[in-house]
Short mmCIF file of C-alpha atoms in Angstrom, two decimals:
data_model
loop_
_atom_site.label_atom_id
_atom_site.label_comp_id
_atom_site.label_asym_id
_atom_site.label_seq_id
_atom_site.Cartn_x
_atom_site.Cartn_y
_atom_site.Cartn_z
CA MET A 1 105.61 165.35 2.94
CA GLN A 2 103.86 164.17 6.22
CA THR A 3 105.29 162.47 9.79
CA LYS A 4 102.98 160.34 11.71
CA TYR A 5 103.68 159.95 15.29
CA ASN A 6 102.39 157.23 17.32
CA ALA A 7 100.52 158.30 20.58
CA TYR A 8 100.45 155.39 22.42
CA LEU A 9 103.36 156.23 25.11
CA THR A 10 100.68 159.38 25.67
CA VAL A 11 97.72 157.21 26.67
CA TYR A 12 99.75 154.65 28.54
CA LEU A 13 100.89 157.83 31.20
CA SER A 14 97.48 159.11 30.80
CA LEU A 15 96.20 155.94 32.27
CA ILE A 16 98.84 155.34 34.57
CA PHE A 17 98.30 158.97 36.07
CA GLY A 18 95.06 157.98 36.30
CA ILE A 19 95.59 155.33 38.92
CA VAL A 20 98.70 157.26 40.57
CA LEU A 21 96.63 159.96 41.54
CA SER A 22 93.53 158.02 42.71
CA LEU A 23 96.03 156.26 45.05
CA LEU A 24 97.02 159.27 45.81
CA PHE A 25 93.40 160.59 47.03
CA VAL A 26 93.53 157.15 49.12
CA LEU A 27 96.23 157.57 50.94
CA ILE A 28 95.54 161.83 51.28
CA GLU A 29 92.00 160.61 52.40
CA GLY A 30 93.70 157.61 55.00
CA ALA A 31 96.40 159.91 56.06
CA ALA A 32 93.28 162.43 56.68
CA THR A 33 91.14 159.76 58.86
CA GLY A 34 94.19 158.79 60.69
CA ALA A 35 95.05 161.75 61.42
CA ILE A 36 91.39 162.91 62.87
CA ARG A 37 91.32 159.41 64.64
CA ALA A 38 94.64 160.40 66.48
CA GLN A 39 92.95 163.60 67.48
CA ALA A 40 89.80 162.22 68.55
CA GLU A 41 91.75 159.81 70.73
CA LEU A 42 93.75 162.58 71.70
CA VAL A 43 91.35 165.29 72.48
CA ALA A 44 89.53 162.78 74.79
CA ASP A 45 92.47 161.63 76.40
CA LEU A 46 93.20 165.16 77.50
CA GLY A 47 89.67 165.27 78.38
CA ILE A 48 89.68 162.27 81.26
CA ASP A 49 93.25 163.77 82.27
CA SER A 50 91.75 167.18 83.08
CA VAL A 51 88.70 165.71 84.91
CA PHE A 52 90.77 163.41 86.79
CA ALA A 53 93.36 166.28 87.64
CA GLU A 54 89.83 168.16 89.36
CA TYR A 55 90.36 165.79 92.33
CA ASN A 56 89.17 167.20 95.65
CA ARG A 57 92.20 169.49 96.96
CA GLU A 58 90.87 169.19 101.01
CA LEU A 59 90.40 165.10 100.48
CA LEU A 60 93.99 164.84 99.45
CA GLU A 61 95.20 167.40 102.07
CA GLN A 62 93.55 165.72 104.96
CA TYR A 63 93.25 162.09 103.86
CA ARG A 64 95.86 161.38 101.22
CA LEU A 65 93.42 159.99 98.65
CA PHE A 66 92.53 161.17 95.09
CA PHE A 67 88.61 161.30 94.49
CA ILE A 68 86.65 163.25 92.12
CA ASP A 69 83.71 165.08 93.86
CA SER A 70 81.41 164.67 91.32
CA SER A 71 78.60 167.43 93.13
CA TYR A 72 82.00 170.30 92.59
CA GLY A 73 81.20 171.71 95.59
CA GLY A 74 77.23 171.80 94.42
CA LYS A 75 74.26 170.30 96.41
CA ASN A 76 73.78 167.77 93.64
CA GLY A 77 76.14 165.30 92.18
CA GLY A 78 76.55 162.72 89.88
CA THR A 79 78.08 161.40 86.40
CA GLY A 80 75.90 163.83 84.45
CA MET A 81 77.86 166.63 86.61
CA VAL A 82 81.42 165.38 85.54
CA GLU A 83 79.84 164.05 81.98
CA LYS A 84 79.28 168.29 81.52
CA GLN A 85 82.96 169.09 82.79
CA LEU A 86 84.37 166.46 80.37
CA SER A 87 82.36 167.90 77.47
CA ASP A 88 83.71 171.28 78.74
CA TYR A 89 86.99 170.09 78.02
CA LEU A 90 86.44 168.03 74.91
CA SER A 91 84.75 171.31 73.09
CA TYR A 92 88.26 173.41 74.03
CA ASN A 93 90.19 170.47 72.90
CA MET A 94 88.95 169.27 69.53
CA ASN A 95 89.55 173.39 68.41
CA PRO A 96 91.79 175.46 71.18
CA GLU A 97 92.64 178.20 68.72
CA GLU A 98 88.92 178.57 66.78
CA ASP A 99 89.45 182.49 67.87
CA LEU A 100 92.50 182.74 65.76
CA LEU A 101 90.73 181.51 62.36
CA LEU A 102 89.83 184.05 60.39
CA PHE A 103 86.19 184.64 58.52
CA GLY A 104 85.27 181.54 56.16
CA GLU A 105 88.60 179.51 57.12
CA HIS A 106 88.07 175.83 57.27
CA THR A 107 89.77 172.83 58.21
CA LEU A 108 89.89 169.01 57.38
CA LEU A 109 90.80 168.16 60.91
CA LYS A 110 87.79 169.54 62.63
CA LEU A 111 86.09 167.72 65.10
CA ARG A 112 82.77 167.64 66.71
CA ASN A 113 81.71 165.48 69.70
CA PRO A 114 77.98 164.51 69.27
CA TYR A 115 78.04 161.81 71.82
CA LEU A 116 79.74 161.40 75.23
CA GLU A 117 78.15 158.69 77.80
CA ILE A 118 80.26 157.96 80.89
CA SER A 119 79.15 154.19 81.22
CA GLU A 120 80.86 152.54 84.09
CA VAL A 121 81.58 154.50 87.40
CA SER A 122 83.19 153.57 91.07
CA TYR A 123 82.56 155.60 94.19
CA ALA A 124 84.34 155.60 97.16
CA SER A 125 81.32 153.24 98.91
CA ASP A 126 81.32 151.28 96.60
CA GLU A 127 81.21 147.35 97.62
CA HIS A 128 81.02 147.76 101.45
CA CYS A 129 83.66 151.06 100.82
CA MET A 130 86.50 148.45 99.30
CA VAL A 131 86.89 151.41 96.99
CA TRP A 132 87.76 153.75 99.78
CA LYS A 133 89.87 151.19 101.93
CA ALA A 134 91.56 149.46 98.50
CA GLN A 135 92.83 153.41 98.13
CA ALA A 136 93.85 153.85 101.63
CA VAL A 137 95.63 150.60 101.91
CA HIS A 138 97.73 151.15 99.29
CA TYR A 139 98.85 154.62 100.36
CA MET A 140 100.24 153.58 103.31
CA LYS A 141 101.73 150.12 101.56
CA ALA A 142 103.53 153.45 99.45
CA VAL A 143 104.03 155.19 102.48
CA TYR A 144 105.06 153.38 105.42
CA GLY A 145 106.54 149.70 106.26
CA GLY A 146 105.39 147.16 107.86
CA ASP A 147 107.14 146.41 111.07
CA LEU A 148 104.76 147.92 113.48
CA LEU A 149 102.08 145.28 111.79
CA SER A 150 103.38 142.25 113.37
CA LYS A 151 103.71 143.73 116.94
CA ILE A 152 99.99 144.83 116.44
CA GLN A 153 99.33 140.82 115.47
CA GLU A 154 101.61 139.57 117.74
CA HIS A 155 99.55 141.48 120.51
CA VAL A 156 96.02 140.79 119.15
CA ASP A 157 97.00 137.05 119.06
CA ILE A 158 97.88 137.39 122.84
CA ILE A 159 94.80 139.02 123.59
CA LYS A 160 92.70 135.89 121.89
CA SER A 161 94.06 133.29 123.29
CA ASN A 162 94.26 134.59 126.83
CA HIS A 163 90.60 135.48 126.48
CA PHE A 164 91.21 139.02 128.07
CA ILE A 165 88.49 140.71 125.69
CA GLU A 166 85.68 138.13 126.91
CA LYS A 167 86.49 138.05 130.60
CA ASP A 168 84.50 140.51 132.96
CA VAL A 169 86.43 140.66 136.15
CA TYR A 170 84.03 143.62 137.46
CA ASN A 171 80.84 141.04 137.33
CA GLU A 172 82.94 138.37 138.02
CA ILE A 173 84.16 139.85 141.58
CA ALA A 174 80.38 141.13 142.07
CA ALA A 175 79.34 137.75 141.89
CA LYS A 176 81.97 136.41 144.09
CA LYS A 177 81.48 138.82 146.49
CA GLN A 178 77.30 138.39 146.84
CA GLU A 179 78.56 134.90 147.18
CA PHE A 180 80.38 135.43 150.40
CA GLU A 181 78.19 137.70 151.50
CA GLU A 182 74.95 135.27 151.45
CA ALA A 183 77.62 132.89 153.00
CA LEU A 184 77.78 135.44 155.89
CA GLU A 185 74.23 135.70 156.11
CA GLN A 186 73.54 132.21 156.26
CA LYS A 187 75.53 131.54 159.71
CA GLU A 188 73.95 135.04 160.77
CA ILE A 189 77.42 137.31 160.78
CA GLN A 190 76.22 140.59 160.20
CA GLU A 191 79.36 142.42 161.49
CA PHE A 192 81.77 143.31 158.82
CA GLY A 193 84.00 145.83 160.42
CA ALA A 194 86.49 143.59 162.43
CA GLU A 195 89.98 144.67 162.40
CA SER A 196 93.00 142.55 162.50
CA GLU A 197 95.92 143.97 164.26
CA GLU A 198 97.63 144.86 161.04
CA GLY A 199 94.48 147.02 160.11
CA TYR A 200 92.58 144.33 157.88
CA SER A 201 89.02 144.38 157.66
CA TYR A 202 86.30 142.94 155.26
CA GLN A 203 84.54 146.05 155.46
CA LYS A 204 87.79 147.58 153.52
CA VAL A 205 87.86 145.24 150.67
CA SER A 206 83.77 146.17 150.18
CA GLY A 207 84.38 149.48 150.61
CA LEU A 208 86.41 149.86 148.13
CA PHE A 209 84.99 147.59 145.08
CA ASP A 210 81.92 149.86 146.09
CA THR A 211 84.39 152.95 145.35
CA LEU A 212 85.77 151.50 141.99
CA ALA A 213 82.33 150.35 141.00
CA GLY A 214 80.25 153.70 141.92
CA SER A 215 82.88 156.47 141.11
CA GLY A 216 82.31 157.38 137.40
CA LEU A 217 85.05 155.42 135.74
CA LEU A 218 85.55 158.22 133.80
CA ARG A 219 86.44 160.63 136.38
CA LEU A 220 87.96 157.93 138.30
CA VAL A 221 90.58 157.55 135.66
CA LEU A 222 91.13 161.03 134.11
CA PRO A 223 94.93 162.38 134.73
CA THR A 224 94.84 165.32 136.99
CA GLY A 225 94.53 168.23 134.85
CA HIS A 226 92.88 167.13 131.56
CA SER A 227 89.55 167.56 130.36
CA VAL A 228 87.27 165.87 127.81
CA SER A 229 86.30 167.58 124.92
CA GLY A 230 82.55 168.89 124.46
CA ALA A 231 81.64 168.17 121.04
CA VAL A 232 78.58 166.62 119.65
CA MET A 233 77.11 165.39 116.41
CA ASP A 234 73.85 164.61 114.83
CA ALA A 235 74.70 161.36 112.98
CA GLY A 236 71.61 161.54 110.76
CA PRO A 237 72.93 163.63 107.97
CA TYR A 238 76.04 161.63 107.72
CA PHE A 239 77.38 158.73 105.68
CA SER A 240 76.69 155.34 107.62
CA ALA A 241 72.84 156.44 108.34
CA ARG A 242 72.23 157.35 104.69
CA LYS A 243 73.56 153.19 103.90
CA LYS A 244 71.33 152.42 106.73
CA ASN A 245 68.66 153.89 104.70
CA GLY A 246 69.70 152.67 101.25
CA LYS A 247 69.82 156.03 100.37
CA ILE A 248 73.54 156.04 98.50
CA ASN A 249 74.95 155.94 94.98
CA GLN A 250 75.88 152.64 93.73
CA GLY A 251 78.99 152.34 91.15
CA VAL A 252 80.76 149.10 89.21
CA GLY A 253 82.71 148.77 92.67
CA LEU A 254 86.20 147.82 92.36
CA GLN A 255 88.00 147.31 89.32
CA LYS A 256 88.88 143.26 88.82
CA ASP A 257 92.92 144.11 88.56
CA ALA A 258 92.61 145.91 91.75
CA ASP A 259 93.81 144.18 94.67
CA LYS A 260 91.22 144.02 97.15
CA PRO A 261 92.08 144.50 100.73
CA GLU A 262 90.64 141.69 102.50
CA LYS A 263 93.72 139.85 104.09
CA LEU A 264 94.22 139.92 107.96
CA MET A 265 97.32 142.01 107.11
CA ASP A 266 95.73 144.87 104.77
CA GLU A 267 93.05 145.12 107.89
CA LEU A 268 95.80 146.21 109.99
CA ILE A 269 97.02 148.31 107.68
CA PHE A 270 93.92 149.87 107.15
CA GLY A 271 93.69 150.45 111.28
CA GLU A 272 97.54 151.77 110.98
CA TYR A 273 95.79 154.17 108.25
CA LEU A 274 93.40 155.46 110.50
CA LEU A 275 95.52 155.97 113.76
CA LYS A 276 97.86 158.14 111.16
CA LEU A 277 95.55 160.11 109.91
CA TYR A 278 92.01 160.43 112.27
CA GLY A 279 91.88 162.11 115.67
CA CYS A 280 91.85 160.18 119.28
CA TYR A 281 91.84 161.35 123.45
CA THR A 282 95.77 161.57 123.00
CA GLN A 283 95.97 163.15 119.85
CA PRO A 284 92.86 165.31 118.94
CA LYS A 285 92.19 166.25 115.64
CA GLU A 286 91.53 169.72 116.83
CA LYS A 287 90.02 171.01 112.81
CA GLY A 288 87.11 168.09 112.93
CA LEU A 289 83.69 168.19 114.30
CA LEU A 290 84.83 165.64 116.68
CA LYS A 291 88.08 165.48 118.75
CA TYR A 292 87.99 161.94 119.33
CA GLN A 293 87.64 160.34 116.10
CA ASN A 294 88.91 156.67 116.13
CA GLU A 295 86.91 156.21 119.49
CA TYR A 296 84.19 156.95 117.36
CA ILE A 297 84.99 154.85 114.78
CA LEU A 298 85.25 151.90 117.29
CA TYR A 299 81.79 152.76 119.82
CA GLY A 300 79.71 155.36 117.28
CA PHE A 301 78.52 157.47 120.18
CA ASN A 302 77.37 161.14 118.85
CA SER A 303 79.85 162.65 121.33
CA ASP A 304 83.42 162.84 121.93
CA ALA A 305 82.45 162.57 125.54
CA ALA A 306 80.31 159.46 125.15
CA ASN A 307 83.17 157.78 122.80
CA LEU A 308 85.90 157.93 125.24
CA ARG A 309 83.56 157.03 128.03
CA ARG A 310 83.15 153.80 126.45
CA SER A 311 86.68 153.54 125.53
CA VAL A 312 87.61 153.39 128.91
CA GLU A 313 85.47 151.04 130.10
CA VAL A 314 86.46 148.57 127.40
CA LEU A 315 90.39 149.47 128.25
CA PHE A 316 89.77 148.86 131.59
CA ALA A 317 87.98 145.47 131.23
CA LEU A 318 91.46 144.77 129.15
CA ARG A 319 93.79 145.67 131.55
CA ALA A 320 91.83 144.23 134.40
CA ALA A 321 91.83 141.01 133.13
CA ALA A 322 95.17 140.88 132.36
CA ASN A 323 96.24 142.04 135.58
CA LEU A 324 94.07 139.71 137.21
CA SER A 325 95.81 136.83 135.00
CA SER A 326 99.45 138.01 136.01
CA LEU A 327 97.79 137.65 139.60
CA TYR A 328 97.00 134.16 139.71
CA ALA A 329 100.58 133.32 138.20
CA ASP A 330 102.26 135.32 140.39
CA SER A 331 102.60 132.75 143.11
CA VAL A 332 104.22 135.27 145.53
CA ARG A 333 101.56 137.61 145.31
CA LYS A 334 98.73 134.82 145.46
CA SER A 335 100.35 133.52 148.55
CA GLU A 336 100.12 137.22 150.23
CA VAL A 337 96.57 137.62 149.11
CA ASP A 338 95.71 134.50 150.56
CA PHE A 339 97.20 134.79 154.01
CA VAL A 340 95.26 138.17 154.17
CA ALA A 341 91.95 136.63 153.29
CA LEU A 342 92.80 133.68 155.71
CA ILE A 343 92.92 136.17 158.43
CA ILE A 344 90.04 138.42 157.50
CA CYS A 345 87.70 135.33 157.42
CA SER A 346 89.17 134.08 161.00
CA LEU A 347 87.77 137.45 162.21
CA LEU A 348 84.32 136.50 160.50
CA LEU A 349 84.77 133.18 162.66
CA SER A 350 84.45 131.82 158.31
CA PRO A 351 87.64 130.39 157.59
CA GLU A 352 86.47 127.95 155.42
CA LEU A 353 85.65 130.97 152.96
CA SER A 354 89.32 132.15 152.63
CA ASP A 355 89.35 130.78 148.84
CA ILE A 356 86.07 132.86 148.24
CA LEU A 357 87.48 136.24 149.92
CA SER A 358 90.81 135.17 148.47
CA ALA A 359 88.96 135.67 144.56
CA ILE A 360 87.46 138.63 145.61
CA ILE A 361 90.58 140.41 146.75
CA LEU A 362 92.83 139.73 143.88
CA GLY A 363 90.02 140.74 141.77
CA ILE A 364 89.60 144.28 143.25
CA TRP A 365 93.92 144.19 143.38
CA ALA A 366 93.10 143.83 138.94
CA LEU A 367 90.77 146.46 138.93
CA ALA A 368 92.46 148.95 141.18
CA GLU A 369 95.41 148.92 139.05
CA ALA A 370 93.22 148.68 136.40
CA VAL A 371 92.54 152.22 137.28
CA SER A 372 95.90 153.10 137.42
CA ASP A 373 97.19 152.33 134.28
CA VAL A 374 94.14 153.88 132.24
CA ARG A 375 95.35 156.88 133.98
CA GLN A 376 98.63 156.19 133.30
CA LEU A 377 98.12 155.43 129.10
CA LEU A 378 95.79 158.49 129.00
CA ASP A 379 98.37 160.53 130.25
CA GLY A 380 100.27 159.72 127.22
CA GLY A 381 102.04 156.64 129.39
CA ARG A 382 102.60 153.17 128.26
CA ILE A 383 101.52 149.79 129.72
CA SER A 384 102.35 146.27 128.61
CA LEU A 385 99.95 144.11 127.65
CA ILE A 386 101.31 141.12 130.02
CA LYS A 387 102.90 143.42 133.16
CA GLU A 388 106.15 141.96 134.77
CA HIS A 389 106.48 142.00 138.55
CA LYS A 390 108.52 145.26 138.55
CA GLU A 391 105.84 147.39 136.46
CA TRP A 392 103.17 147.34 138.72
CA ASN A 393 102.12 150.40 140.49
CA THR A 394 99.96 149.24 143.21
CA SER A 395 100.83 147.28 146.42
CA LEU A 396 98.47 145.06 148.32
CA THR A 397 99.15 147.03 151.45
CA GLY A 398 97.53 149.86 148.98
CA ILE A 399 95.17 148.97 147.97
CA LEU A 400 93.47 147.08 151.53
CA THR A 401 94.43 150.66 152.90
CA GLY A 402 92.52 152.14 149.74
CA ASN A 403 95.86 154.27 148.41
CA PHE A 404 95.63 153.09 144.89
CA HIS A 405 96.19 156.35 143.35
CA GLY A 406 99.88 155.81 142.72
CA ASP A 407 102.16 157.33 139.63
CA SER A 408 104.34 154.56 137.95
CA THR A 409 107.44 154.93 137.45
CA TYR A 410 107.65 152.50 134.67
CA ASN A 411 106.98 153.44 130.92
CA LYS A 412 107.31 150.98 128.73
CA GLY A 413 105.09 148.82 126.55
CA LEU A 414 101.94 149.82 124.95
CA SER A 415 100.43 153.69 124.39
CA TYR A 416 96.70 154.37 124.06
CA GLN A 417 97.21 154.65 120.37
CA ASP A 418 98.14 150.83 120.68
CA TYR A 419 95.57 149.93 122.61
CA LEU A 420 93.48 151.39 120.10
CA ARG A 421 94.89 149.34 117.24
CA VAL A 422 94.24 146.37 119.00
CA PHE A 423 90.62 147.47 119.36
CA LEU A 424 90.66 148.26 115.61
CA ALA A 425 92.00 145.41 114.62
CA LEU A 426 89.08 143.29 116.30
CA MET A 427 86.19 145.49 115.51
CA ASN A 428 83.55 144.45 112.97
CA LYS A 429 85.50 145.28 109.87
CA GLU A 430 82.06 146.94 108.23
CA LYS A 431 81.59 149.15 111.02
CA LYS A 432 84.90 150.24 111.25
CA ILE A 433 85.22 151.27 107.34
CA THR A 434 81.37 152.95 107.29
CA ARG A 435 82.15 155.11 110.34
CA SER A 436 86.04 156.15 109.41
CA LEU A 437 83.74 157.82 106.36
CA ASP A 438 81.47 159.45 108.69
CA ILE A 439 84.27 161.62 109.90
CA VAL A 440 85.67 162.30 106.56
CA GLU A 441 81.96 163.76 105.84
CA MET A 442 82.03 165.57 108.92
CA ASP A 443 85.76 167.24 108.53
CA LEU A 444 85.22 168.11 105.35
CA ARG A 445 81.93 169.75 105.62
CA GLN A 446 84.07 172.38 107.82
CA THR A 447 85.89 173.55 105.06
CA ASN A 448 84.94 176.43 102.38
CA GLY A 449 83.30 174.79 99.25
CA ASN A 450 82.17 171.75 100.66
CA GLU A 451 79.93 172.20 102.97
CA HIS A 452 77.22 169.50 101.28
CA PHE A 453 80.04 166.77 100.56
CA ARG A 454 79.03 163.55 100.65
CA ILE A 455 81.80 160.30 100.31
CA ASP A 456 79.25 158.15 97.44
CA ARG A 457 79.51 161.32 95.04
CA CYS A 458 83.18 160.75 95.23
CA ILE A 459 85.24 159.01 92.02
CA ASP A 460 87.55 156.55 91.63
CA TYR A 461 87.20 155.14 88.43
CA ILE A 462 85.28 155.83 84.91
CA LYS A 463 84.43 154.34 81.47
CA VAL A 464 83.10 156.70 78.64
CA HIS A 465 81.60 156.05 75.35
CA PHE A 466 83.15 159.10 73.24
CA GLY A 467 81.24 159.13 69.15
CA PHE A 468 83.20 161.82 66.99
CA GLU A 469 82.47 163.67 63.73
CA ASP A 470 85.00 165.38 60.96
CA ALA A 471 83.71 167.66 58.77
CA ASN A 472 82.91 164.92 56.20
CA GLY A 473 80.76 163.34 58.26
CA HIS A 474 82.74 160.34 58.99
CA ASP A 475 82.51 158.74 62.80
CA PHE A 476 84.64 157.96 65.37
CA VAL A 477 83.25 155.71 67.66
CA PHE A 478 85.74 154.76 70.80
CA TYR A 479 85.73 153.87 74.53
CA LYS A 480 88.55 155.33 77.36
CA LYS A 481 88.46 154.29 80.83
CA MET A 482 90.83 155.35 83.68
CA CYS A 483 91.18 155.17 87.63
CA TYR A 484 93.17 156.32 90.11
CA GLU A 485 96.33 154.23 90.75
#
């Protein structure tokens, strides 16, 4: 007797198994594809991280900022050099254990990178050097407080409201002196040497003005025992000259989500950055090509001596204007000067000219006091922007006898660096940042491995397009962005 069996269950299971197996293969393929994509993105992230870890160490050491030097110490630089570095990192990260594989061994996760392009880059010099300034301001905000900035702003406001920068006391007094002497000539008065019982004479007043005008201001104000750096540089190879000639690299500029340092407070913060990390006369940077670096930023001459000379001239003019304003506001001193002027003019038989002579003596007093002020500042002392009565270092008697070299017993107010802070806040913003980058190039080129350093090759941000391919020919295309924060 034959037994018949129904095979419908076997057929059903066979059909189900085929479907399940197909689904399983799809899941395996999807998992493999996902794993490969994840590996590709991880490889890209590791590669970019490695590139950004190669920031210029000397730049960080001296200026506390992070930038990739795309020349890597060579004569040439640019995105091509960075792409090569990134490609080397990708090659290793795609298969770090390649040397450990057995002959003929194969992995489904094997990657290739047939496509790599840096499509966007930000150089330190982009947007009139805003990329560099933004990082510097960010550094200062993270490290230093803001109490000092309000004081700088207060000093700037005082100078602007009193027009101290615009006033030229020396030329004003020179014009008054010429007017006074022409009036005497018209009256045919030629003898200026007649002295009063107190020893006052116009000849002494005129001689003191000539001394202040013709002795060489830097020599007159330089403290005893101080010397001036003899450092000189050639501006041709540095950033500002290349920028002027249009020979700098250009990137995409500051990132959209970055804070653009355009506010007045940001400008003050950047000025503070320059005072903290760059040299000046009272705190020279010994390892720099130029020692008085903030003076170079302010005035742009090619030697320390020329920059200091100009700094002294500007500081002298400011102090003279402030002193003259104080003299006119001081009724006691003003009356004293008016009395002396009347005595001298009476000797010259021209009492009607006493007002002009009074203005001349006040101006000379302000100039002589300014000489004392600048000398004290260069010697590390402090001078108030608007001096109180007791802070004055000279007297009218001393002025008229030629003795205006006394040492002040008061040492409060602004230091030489504080006055530089004010001048930096008042100067042209573009010249300030451009010359500051000249200094960066000068300093780094003095160090090993940076002889050809250029700031417009230094990178802050990159955007990279990647194209990967796995062992089965699947393509993975995406991009990554990264910048220093």
